Tab-separated table of C-alpha atoms and ligand atoms in Angstrom:
chain	number	residue	atom	x	y	z
A	1	UNK	CA	-102.916	1.551	-8.068
A	2	UNK	CA	-105.375	4.247	-7.802
A	3	UNK	CA	-103.807	7.256	-9.093
A	4	UNK	CA	-103.977	10.283	-6.846
A	5	UNK	CA	-104.407	13.535	-8.799
A	6	UNK	CA	-102.695	16.760	-6.745
A	7	UNK	CA	-101.959	18.690	-9.140
A	8	UNK	CA	-105.308	21.082	-8.863
A	9	UNK	CA	-103.746	24.705	-9.494
A	10	UNK	CA	-102.824	23.402	-13.152
A	11	UNK	CA	-106.287	22.296	-13.958
A	12	UNK	CA	-109.323	20.295	-12.075
A	13	UNK	CA	-111.532	18.026	-13.641
A	14	UNK	CA	-115.068	19.501	-14.765
A	15	UNK	CA	-117.910	18.802	-12.532
A	16	UNK	CA	-120.425	16.860	-13.207
A	17	UNK	CA	-122.980	19.217	-13.139
A	18	UNK	CA	-121.227	21.847	-14.957
A	19	UNK	CA	-120.884	19.751	-17.145
A	20	UNK	CA	-124.802	18.529	-17.596
A	21	UNK	CA	-125.359	22.333	-17.578
A	22	UNK	CA	-123.344	22.936	-20.712
A	23	UNK	CA	-124.373	20.011	-23.233
A	24	UNK	CA	-127.674	21.912	-24.111
A	25	UNK	CA	-125.699	24.275	-25.492
A	26	UNK	CA	-123.838	22.149	-27.927
A	27	UNK	CA	-126.486	20.374	-29.192
A	28	UNK	CA	-130.378	22.071	-29.095
A	29	UNK	CA	-129.372	25.230	-28.325
A	30	UNK	CA	-126.433	25.777	-30.502
A	31	UNK	CA	-127.466	29.426	-32.132
A	32	UNK	CA	-125.451	31.973	-32.754
A	33	UNK	CA	-126.332	34.645	-29.926
A	34	UNK	CA	-125.923	37.555	-31.795
A	35	UNK	CA	-128.449	35.668	-34.574
A	36	UNK	CA	-132.441	37.070	-34.003
A	37	UNK	CA	-134.323	34.190	-34.806
A	38	UNK	CA	-135.586	32.047	-32.024
A	39	UNK	CA	-132.124	30.145	-32.448
A	40	UNK	CA	-129.948	32.589	-31.724
A	41	UNK	CA	-132.582	34.324	-28.699
A	42	UNK	CA	-132.194	31.002	-26.785
A	43	UNK	CA	-128.569	31.271	-26.872
A	44	UNK	CA	-128.316	34.814	-25.907
A	45	UNK	CA	-130.972	33.981	-22.926
A	46	UNK	CA	-128.227	31.210	-21.909
A	47	UNK	CA	-125.469	34.036	-22.328
A	48	UNK	CA	-127.179	36.470	-20.308
A	49	UNK	CA	-127.777	34.234	-17.466
A	50	UNK	CA	-124.606	33.156	-17.446
A	51	UNK	CA	-123.034	36.784	-17.047
A	52	UNK	CA	-126.134	37.875	-14.708
A	53	UNK	CA	-124.879	34.588	-12.382
A	54	UNK	CA	-120.832	35.439	-12.474
A	55	UNK	CA	-121.715	39.603	-12.140
A	56	UNK	CA	-124.166	38.178	-8.760
A	57	UNK	CA	-120.582	36.834	-7.095
A	58	UNK	CA	-118.746	39.345	-8.301
A	59	UNK	CA	-120.927	42.022	-6.934
A	60	UNK	CA	-120.702	44.147	-10.029
A	61	UNK	CA	-122.856	44.815	-13.482
A	62	UNK	CA	-123.557	42.527	-15.780
A	63	UNK	CA	-122.182	44.577	-17.898
A	64	UNK	CA	-118.816	44.564	-16.258
A	65	UNK	CA	-118.076	40.762	-17.379
A	66	UNK	CA	-116.418	40.111	-20.284
A	67	UNK	CA	-116.267	36.778	-21.334
A	68	UNK	CA	-112.587	35.474	-22.650
A	69	UNK	CA	-110.601	31.977	-23.972
A	70	UNK	CA	-109.162	32.249	-20.442
A	71	UNK	CA	-106.773	34.282	-18.437
A	72	UNK	CA	-104.119	34.224	-20.610
A	73	UNK	CA	-106.295	36.528	-22.470
A	74	UNK	CA	-107.977	38.616	-19.899
A	75	UNK	CA	-103.807	39.458	-18.506
A	76	UNK	CA	-102.912	40.369	-21.649
A	77	UNK	CA	-105.921	42.670	-22.263
A	78	UNK	CA	-105.456	44.518	-19.378
A	79	UNK	CA	-101.718	44.382	-20.039
A	80	UNK	CA	-102.353	45.834	-23.649
A	81	UNK	CA	-105.347	47.339	-23.828
A	82	UNK	CA	-105.354	49.876	-20.422
A	83	UNK	CA	-101.477	50.524	-21.870
A	84	UNK	CA	-103.031	51.639	-25.325
A	85	UNK	CA	-106.080	53.572	-23.634
A	86	UNK	CA	-103.936	55.503	-21.199
A	87	UNK	CA	-100.467	55.762	-22.332
A	88	UNK	CA	-100.623	59.226	-23.184
A	89	UNK	CA	-101.240	60.020	-19.399
A	90	UNK	CA	-97.891	58.245	-18.893
A	91	UNK	CA	-96.028	54.728	-19.273
A	92	UNK	CA	-95.247	53.247	-15.995
A	93	UNK	CA	-96.780	50.284	-15.125
A	94	UNK	CA	-96.100	48.250	-11.635
A	95	UNK	CA	-96.250	44.643	-11.189
A	96	UNK	CA	-94.815	41.930	-8.480
A	97	UNK	CA	-91.964	39.528	-9.231
A	98	UNK	CA	-94.017	36.718	-8.658
A	99	UNK	CA	-97.105	37.362	-11.205
A	100	UNK	CA	-97.554	34.086	-13.372
A	101	UNK	CA	-95.698	34.201	-17.336
A	102	UNK	CA	-99.194	35.769	-18.592
A	103	UNK	CA	-98.439	39.316	-17.105
A	104	UNK	CA	-94.454	39.193	-16.393
A	105	UNK	CA	-94.665	38.194	-20.539
A	106	UNK	CA	-96.434	40.759	-21.213
A	107	UNK	CA	-95.018	43.182	-19.281
A	108	UNK	CA	-91.903	42.829	-21.272
A	109	UNK	CA	-94.015	42.805	-24.670
A	110	UNK	CA	-94.784	46.408	-23.042
A	111	UNK	CA	-91.368	47.278	-22.213
A	112	UNK	CA	-90.731	46.663	-26.021
A	113	UNK	CA	-92.920	49.256	-26.924
A	114	UNK	CA	-91.915	51.696	-24.428
A	115	UNK	CA	-93.428	51.236	-21.209
A	116	UNK	CA	-91.419	51.421	-18.198
A	117	UNK	CA	-92.241	48.572	-15.366
A	118	UNK	CA	-91.607	48.250	-11.966
A	119	UNK	CA	-91.218	44.752	-10.450
A	120	UNK	CA	-92.111	44.808	-6.759
A	121	UNK	CA	-90.426	41.971	-4.838
A	122	UNK	CA	-91.529	40.097	-2.183
A	123	UNK	CA	-90.110	38.978	1.301
A	124	UNK	CA	-89.319	35.673	2.433
A	125	UNK	CA	-92.981	34.412	2.773
A	126	UNK	CA	-93.466	35.268	-0.762
A	127	UNK	CA	-95.703	38.282	0.268
A	128	UNK	CA	-96.065	41.659	-1.467
A	129	UNK	CA	-95.263	44.288	1.176
A	130	UNK	CA	-98.380	47.008	0.245
A	131	UNK	CA	-96.022	49.670	1.208
A	132	UNK	CA	-93.444	48.820	-1.552
A	133	UNK	CA	-96.278	49.119	-3.598
A	134	UNK	CA	-97.119	52.434	-2.895
A	135	UNK	CA	-93.608	53.301	-2.888
A	136	UNK	CA	-93.075	52.356	-6.484
A	137	UNK	CA	-95.809	54.510	-7.733
A	138	UNK	CA	-94.598	57.678	-10.063
A	139	UNK	CA	-96.853	60.423	-11.267
A	140	UNK	CA	-96.291	58.704	-14.416
A	141	UNK	CA	-97.859	55.609	-13.223
A	142	UNK	CA	-101.398	54.175	-15.473
A	143	UNK	CA	-101.556	50.830	-13.835
A	144	UNK	CA	-100.742	48.222	-11.062
A	145	UNK	CA	-101.222	44.582	-11.685
A	146	UNK	CA	-100.412	42.336	-8.671
A	147	UNK	CA	-102.312	38.699	-8.697
A	148	UNK	CA	-104.603	37.733	-5.751
A	149	UNK	CA	-102.965	34.569	-4.801
A	150	UNK	CA	-99.294	32.635	-6.324
A	151	UNK	CA	-100.142	29.694	-8.426
A	152	UNK	CA	-96.672	28.132	-7.018
A	153	UNK	CA	-96.581	28.813	-3.203
A	154	UNK	CA	-100.984	29.938	-2.591
A	155	UNK	CA	-99.451	32.662	-0.504
A	156	UNK	CA	-102.260	35.582	-0.359
A	157	UNK	CA	-101.465	38.984	-0.911
A	158	UNK	CA	-103.125	41.980	0.380
A	159	UNK	CA	-105.405	42.952	-2.387
A	160	UNK	CA	-107.919	45.118	-0.668
A	161	UNK	CA	-104.658	47.162	1.143
A	162	UNK	CA	-102.931	47.762	-2.207
A	163	UNK	CA	-106.438	48.772	-3.762
A	164	UNK	CA	-106.827	51.907	-1.284
A	165	UNK	CA	-103.148	52.716	-2.108
A	166	UNK	CA	-103.481	52.629	-5.997
A	167	UNK	CA	-107.152	54.294	-5.738
A	168	UNK	CA	-106.288	57.180	-3.648
A	169	UNK	CA	-103.363	57.765	-6.834
A	170	UNK	CA	-106.137	57.415	-9.070
A	171	UNK	CA	-104.493	55.002	-10.970
A	172	UNK	CA	-106.154	52.184	-12.450
A	173	UNK	CA	-105.415	48.426	-10.628
A	174	UNK	CA	-105.646	44.996	-11.840
A	175	UNK	CA	-105.635	41.687	-9.844
A	176	UNK	CA	-104.893	38.292	-11.486
A	177	UNK	CA	-107.289	36.392	-9.234
A	178	UNK	CA	-106.869	32.935	-10.745
A	179	UNK	CA	-106.443	30.585	-8.112
A	180	UNK	CA	-108.039	33.073	-5.851
A	181	UNK	CA	-111.338	31.545	-7.424
A	182	UNK	CA	-113.570	29.355	-5.323
A	183	UNK	CA	-111.045	29.651	-2.498
A	184	UNK	CA	-111.569	33.624	-1.625
A	185	UNK	CA	-113.440	36.449	-1.350
A	186	UNK	CA	-114.032	38.060	-4.900
A	187	UNK	CA	-116.296	41.230	-4.497
A	188	UNK	CA	-115.002	43.672	-6.031
A	189	UNK	CA	-115.700	46.870	-4.223
A	190	UNK	CA	-113.996	44.721	-1.312
A	191	UNK	CA	-111.064	44.076	-3.538
A	192	UNK	CA	-110.822	47.777	-4.713
A	193	UNK	CA	-109.749	46.392	-8.323
A	194	UNK	CA	-110.596	48.032	-11.420
A	195	UNK	CA	-109.826	44.732	-13.279
A	196	UNK	CA	-109.513	41.205	-12.312
A	197	UNK	CA	-108.756	38.164	-14.569
A	198	UNK	CA	-110.157	34.500	-13.698
A	199	UNK	CA	-110.139	31.663	-15.314
A	200	UNK	CA	-112.540	28.371	-15.843
A	201	UNK	CA	-110.429	25.380	-15.970
A	202	UNK	CA	-109.000	26.419	-11.979
A	203	UNK	CA	-112.779	26.304	-10.538
A	204	UNK	CA	-114.208	22.749	-11.586
A	205	UNK	CA	-115.211	24.351	-14.900
A	206	UNK	CA	-113.868	24.348	-18.633
A	207	UNK	CA	-110.800	24.880	-20.097
A	208	UNK	CA	-110.655	27.795	-22.679
A	209	UNK	CA	-113.141	30.036	-20.761
A	210	UNK	CA	-112.058	32.684	-18.589
A	211	UNK	CA	-113.840	36.282	-17.171
A	212	UNK	CA	-111.936	39.353	-17.443
A	213	UNK	CA	-113.901	42.112	-14.734
A	214	UNK	CA	-114.005	45.663	-16.171
A	215	UNK	CA	-114.994	48.225	-13.561
A	216	UNK	CA	-117.602	50.848	-15.645
A	217	UNK	CA	-115.933	54.021	-16.683
A	218	UNK	CA	-112.345	52.290	-16.939
A	219	UNK	CA	-110.032	52.890	-19.680
A	220	UNK	CA	-109.068	49.893	-21.698
A	221	UNK	CA	-108.999	49.093	-25.500
A	222	UNK	CA	-110.260	45.927	-26.473
A	223	UNK	CA	-107.653	43.300	-27.156
A	224	UNK	CA	-109.348	41.251	-30.248
A	225	UNK	CA	-111.415	43.511	-32.695
A	226	UNK	CA	-113.543	42.364	-35.082
A	227	UNK	CA	-117.732	42.126	-34.235
A	228	UNK	CA	-119.482	44.164	-31.413
A	229	UNK	CA	-119.506	40.820	-29.121
A	230	UNK	CA	-118.628	41.368	-25.244
A	231	UNK	CA	-120.171	45.099	-25.119
A	232	UNK	CA	-117.674	45.729	-28.184
A	233	UNK	CA	-114.889	44.522	-25.709
A	234	UNK	CA	-113.822	41.616	-27.097
A	235	UNK	CA	-115.114	40.371	-30.985
A	236	UNK	CA	-115.369	36.956	-31.785
A	237	UNK	CA	-118.879	34.527	-31.650
A	238	UNK	CA	-119.552	33.972	-28.415
A	239	UNK	CA	-118.859	30.774	-26.325
A	240	UNK	CA	-121.645	29.903	-25.287
A	241	UNK	CA	-121.660	26.411	-23.655
A	242	UNK	CA	-118.127	27.316	-21.841
A	243	UNK	CA	-119.811	30.857	-20.472
A	244	UNK	CA	-122.712	29.030	-19.076
A	245	UNK	CA	-119.709	26.005	-17.568
A	246	UNK	CA	-117.962	28.882	-16.415
A	247	UNK	CA	-121.086	30.534	-14.333
A	248	UNK	CA	-122.303	27.252	-13.024
A	249	UNK	CA	-118.734	26.189	-11.705
A	250	UNK	CA	-118.422	29.734	-10.248
A	251	UNK	CA	-121.634	29.315	-8.328
A	252	UNK	CA	-120.862	26.005	-7.688
A	253	UNK	CA	-117.303	27.492	-5.920
A	254	UNK	CA	-119.002	30.381	-4.102
A	255	UNK	CA	-121.777	27.669	-3.023
A	256	UNK	CA	-118.907	24.838	-1.672
A	257	UNK	CA	-116.290	27.176	-0.644
A	258	UNK	CA	-116.326	27.460	3.094
A	259	UNK	CA	-117.481	23.083	3.465
A	260	UNK	CA	-114.098	22.721	0.766
A	261	UNK	CA	-111.830	24.944	2.533
A	262	UNK	CA	-112.162	23.442	5.562
A	263	UNK	CA	-112.058	19.795	4.425
A	264	UNK	CA	-109.488	20.583	2.100
A	265	UNK	CA	-107.331	22.784	4.761
A	266	UNK	CA	-107.354	19.461	6.930
A	267	UNK	CA	-105.946	17.055	4.607
A	268	UNK	CA	-103.020	19.951	3.819
A	269	UNK	CA	-102.322	20.519	7.184
A	270	UNK	CA	-102.170	16.642	7.649
A	271	UNK	CA	-99.849	15.851	4.754
A	272	UNK	CA	-97.575	19.206	5.582
A	273	UNK	CA	-97.185	17.205	9.151
A	274	UNK	CA	-96.409	13.642	8.015
A	275	UNK	CA	-93.866	14.730	5.656
A	276	UNK	CA	-92.426	17.359	8.434
A	277	UNK	CA	-92.187	13.984	10.762
A	278	UNK	CA	-91.067	11.300	7.698
A	279	UNK	CA	-88.162	13.576	5.776
A	280	UNK	CA	-85.690	15.670	7.097
A	281	UNK	CA	-84.458	18.212	5.299
A	282	UNK	CA	-87.480	20.177	3.839
A	283	UNK	CA	-88.612	23.463	3.802
A	284	UNK	CA	-92.316	24.530	3.792
A	285	UNK	CA	-92.050	27.227	1.595
A	286	UNK	CA	-94.869	30.305	2.196
A	287	UNK	CA	-95.910	28.324	5.372
A	288	UNK	CA	-95.812	31.114	7.049
A	289	UNK	CA	-97.353	33.467	5.047
A	290	UNK	CA	-101.500	33.785	4.826
A	291	UNK	CA	-102.288	31.001	2.249
A	292	UNK	CA	-105.035	29.332	0.647
A	293	UNK	CA	-106.081	25.999	1.738
A	294	UNK	CA	-105.003	23.840	-1.145
A	295	UNK	CA	-101.621	24.348	-1.768
A	296	UNK	CA	-98.631	22.672	-0.124
A	297	UNK	CA	-95.439	23.739	-1.795
A	298	UNK	CA	-92.211	22.079	-0.198
A	299	UNK	CA	-88.389	21.810	-0.841
A	300	UNK	CA	-87.186	18.912	-0.516
A	301	UNK	CA	-83.055	19.687	-0.097
A	302	UNK	CA	-80.520	17.451	-2.342
A	303	UNK	CA	-83.259	16.438	-4.471
A	304	UNK	CA	-84.603	17.494	-8.417
A	305	UNK	CA	-88.348	18.380	-8.148
A	306	UNK	CA	-88.240	17.365	-11.456
A	307	UNK	CA	-86.873	13.600	-10.708
A	308	UNK	CA	-89.326	13.474	-7.871
A	309	UNK	CA	-92.236	14.044	-9.563
A	310	UNK	CA	-91.430	11.644	-12.425
A	311	UNK	CA	-90.758	9.189	-10.176
A	312	UNK	CA	-94.082	9.107	-8.230
A	313	UNK	CA	-95.814	9.716	-10.967
A	314	UNK	CA	-94.233	6.614	-12.530
A	315	UNK	CA	-94.329	4.387	-9.360
A	316	UNK	CA	-96.748	5.443	-7.655
A	317	UNK	CA	-99.788	7.060	-9.903
A	318	UNK	CA	-99.250	10.126	-7.957
A	319	UNK	CA	-99.428	13.349	-9.476
A	320	UNK	CA	-97.694	16.439	-8.214
A	321	UNK	CA	-96.073	19.331	-10.131
A	322	UNK	CA	-92.447	20.898	-9.976
A	323	UNK	CA	-93.184	24.532	-9.996
A	324	UNK	CA	-96.281	25.941	-11.948
A	325	UNK	CA	-97.532	23.868	-14.761
A	326	UNK	CA	-96.160	26.605	-17.456
A	327	UNK	CA	-92.785	26.509	-16.414
A	328	UNK	CA	-92.436	22.983	-15.074
A	329	UNK	CA	-90.188	21.575	-18.132
A	330	UNK	CA	-88.262	24.720	-19.050
A	331	UNK	CA	-85.559	23.571	-16.623
A	332	UNK	CA	-85.285	27.018	-15.214
A	333	UNK	CA	-86.120	27.982	-11.911
A	334	UNK	CA	-89.192	29.081	-10.179
A	335	UNK	CA	-89.023	32.757	-10.592
A	336	UNK	CA	-91.529	32.834	-7.518
A	337	UNK	CA	-88.779	30.866	-5.370
A	338	UNK	CA	-86.042	33.096	-6.544
A	339	UNK	CA	-88.053	36.518	-5.590
A	340	UNK	CA	-88.286	35.020	-1.851
A	341	UNK	CA	-84.247	34.865	-2.013
A	342	UNK	CA	-84.137	30.966	-2.826
A	343	UNK	CA	-80.808	29.916	-4.553
A	344	UNK	CA	-81.102	28.388	-7.875
A	345	UNK	CA	-79.838	24.854	-6.594
A	346	UNK	CA	-82.557	25.058	-3.652
A	347	UNK	CA	-85.033	26.064	-5.659
A	348	UNK	CA	-85.000	23.078	-8.085
A	349	UNK	CA	-86.148	21.117	-5.255
A	350	UNK	CA	-89.109	22.553	-4.738
A	351	UNK	CA	-92.539	20.746	-5.532
A	352	UNK	CA	-95.911	22.216	-5.653
A	353	UNK	CA	-98.651	19.591	-3.846
A	354	UNK	CA	-102.174	21.074	-4.731
A	355	UNK	CA	-105.322	19.446	-3.140
A	356	UNK	CA	-108.775	19.586	-4.584
A	357	UNK	CA	-112.112	17.974	-4.104
A	358	UNK	CA	-111.728	15.152	-5.141
A	359	UNK	CA	-108.649	13.689	-2.175
A	360	UNK	CA	-109.528	12.847	0.316
A	361	UNK	CA	-107.548	12.272	4.112
A	362	UNK	CA	-107.157	8.507	3.248
A	363	UNK	CA	-104.719	9.531	0.879
A	364	UNK	CA	-102.130	11.391	3.584
A	365	UNK	CA	-100.277	8.423	4.155
A	366	UNK	CA	-99.778	7.334	0.666
A	367	UNK	CA	-98.370	10.618	-0.369
A	368	UNK	CA	-96.478	10.889	2.645
A	369	UNK	CA	-94.973	7.305	2.316
A	370	UNK	CA	-94.461	7.671	-1.345
A	371	UNK	CA	-92.608	11.205	-0.898
A	372	UNK	CA	-90.242	9.648	1.865
A	373	UNK	CA	-89.213	6.902	-0.432
A	374	UNK	CA	-88.487	8.447	-3.313
A	375	UNK	CA	-86.936	11.438	-1.549
A	376	UNK	CA	-84.692	8.678	0.135
A	377	UNK	CA	-83.685	7.300	-3.201
A	378	UNK	CA	-82.954	10.237	-4.883
A	379	UNK	CA	-80.756	11.520	-1.705
A	380	UNK	CA	-78.863	8.563	-2.014
A	381	UNK	CA	-77.966	8.878	-5.450
A	382	UNK	CA	-77.087	12.891	-4.554
A	383	UNK	CA	-73.453	13.932	-4.386
A	384	UNK	CA	-74.765	16.962	-2.507
A	385	UNK	CA	-76.152	15.169	0.018
A	386	UNK	CA	-73.249	12.952	0.266
A	387	UNK	CA	-70.894	15.587	1.078
A	388	UNK	CA	-73.298	17.156	3.050
A	389	UNK	CA	-73.881	14.408	5.455
A	390	UNK	CA	-70.183	13.726	5.658
A	391	UNK	CA	-69.603	17.423	6.453
A	392	UNK	CA	-68.324	18.225	3.349
A	393	UNK	CA	-70.062	20.753	1.799
A	394	UNK	CA	-68.663	24.218	1.120
A	395	UNK	CA	-69.967	26.561	3.966
A	396	UNK	CA	-72.133	28.742	1.540
A	397	UNK	CA	-74.046	25.851	0.490
A	398	UNK	CA	-74.518	24.501	3.887
A	399	UNK	CA	-75.520	27.956	5.355
A	400	UNK	CA	-78.094	28.178	2.528
A	401	UNK	CA	-79.388	24.596	3.198
A	402	UNK	CA	-79.860	25.306	6.738
A	403	UNK	CA	-81.159	28.974	6.199
A	404	UNK	CA	-84.087	27.600	4.259
A	405	UNK	CA	-85.002	24.216	6.589
A	406	UNK	CA	-88.308	23.730	8.631
A	407	UNK	CA	-85.879	23.180	11.803
A	408	UNK	CA	-85.437	26.877	11.812
B	501	PLP	N1	-102.998	33.515	-14.082
B	501	PLP	C1	-102.582	32.649	-13.138
B	501	PLP	C2	-102.133	33.286	-12.038
B	501	PLP	C3	-102.227	30.944	-13.613
B	501	PLP	O1	-102.164	30.339	-13.025
B	501	PLP	C4	-102.704	31.091	-14.561
B	501	PLP	C5	-103.241	29.198	-15.276
B	501	PLP	O2	-101.874	28.128	-14.428
B	501	PLP	C6	-103.118	31.872	-15.798
B	501	PLP	C7	-103.208	33.353	-15.335
B	501	PLP	C8	-103.667	31.378	-16.957
B	501	PLP	O3	-104.904	30.851	-16.988
B	501	PLP	P1	-105.783	30.387	-18.177
B	501	PLP	O4	-105.016	29.250	-18.323
B	501	PLP	O5	-107.101	30.167	-18.390
B	501	PLP	O6	-105.145	30.966	-19.639
């Protein structure tokens, strides 16, 4: 049984070209990039090239690219650092209800520090309405943070439109663009952002490396204080190998974007069509939203997403996810599906299939058949399904199932 990996929104394998580019920086070019001797200068050269390379794809200056330990740090940095720098002007922050926990939990932390946070909702497709963001802005709003692509559903948020609205009011604007990396254009002027978070391990780069784009002249304090690294914005000896890995992965992602997208969208659409044909009572979440090519989030009514995930892994060697990697195992229903208006019971039947470069059309039938088989097995054990089939389900529950069904 050849394992099939369908969890690319959780993480991706490091591309061999990325690994190759990184290796010298763990061996002969191991110097501390802040040292003034030849070893330090060699490492600094690699770091400067990596930064310039990333900047060229973002359409910004190299000084505006701050390397971090990942997107969690970048998200924390923006929320805590921008708040600290501008709290004299106001203490209101706007985020969306479907943000990653790196934003949601940091916003909660800010609330404990006295900030007022508005969480803008989404429609039933999982998309934020730019006008709802406009309506949430107040005279004391100091920061808006809305993700570019949702990690659970793949729904693309209208960032350029929101950017314009937020800029008109002179408010700082951040986007967590982690799931857009390698999938959508990320030129910062086109998006109208002041800050943007990216992560290496979602784009076939190394784990533990990310980027925070910081527009020149914006107001933000450092999260980590110490030495003068990263233009005084992020202290700590530079992870040069990681930076080089990030830059190489980012460049490859841009080079391959069009081809990856066309191929992966075909596989995703074929899989979606097969599932619709083989399995009754399903719902493709964000299916009508603008969506990135690789993500397929499906509610399989009357089964537990976690149970389905485990059975696919154990019996078929297929790796999918229930909800996001950060919430799976928590048994909490997905906050993203809840924000779309999906009940807790239905939300628990959701799984996320996220494709990547390693997947092929030849796998579609195997995946669809495995899912159909395991869904049928789990439904055979489900008292809910039994009640539904025998017309014994409470009206209110039946309506919920039928509202969120592909048939309608
Ligand atoms: N933001 C989003 C949208 C993500 O999907 C993730 C990773 O799951 C993160 C932030 C956190 O990124 P990292 O793993 O680099 O800390």
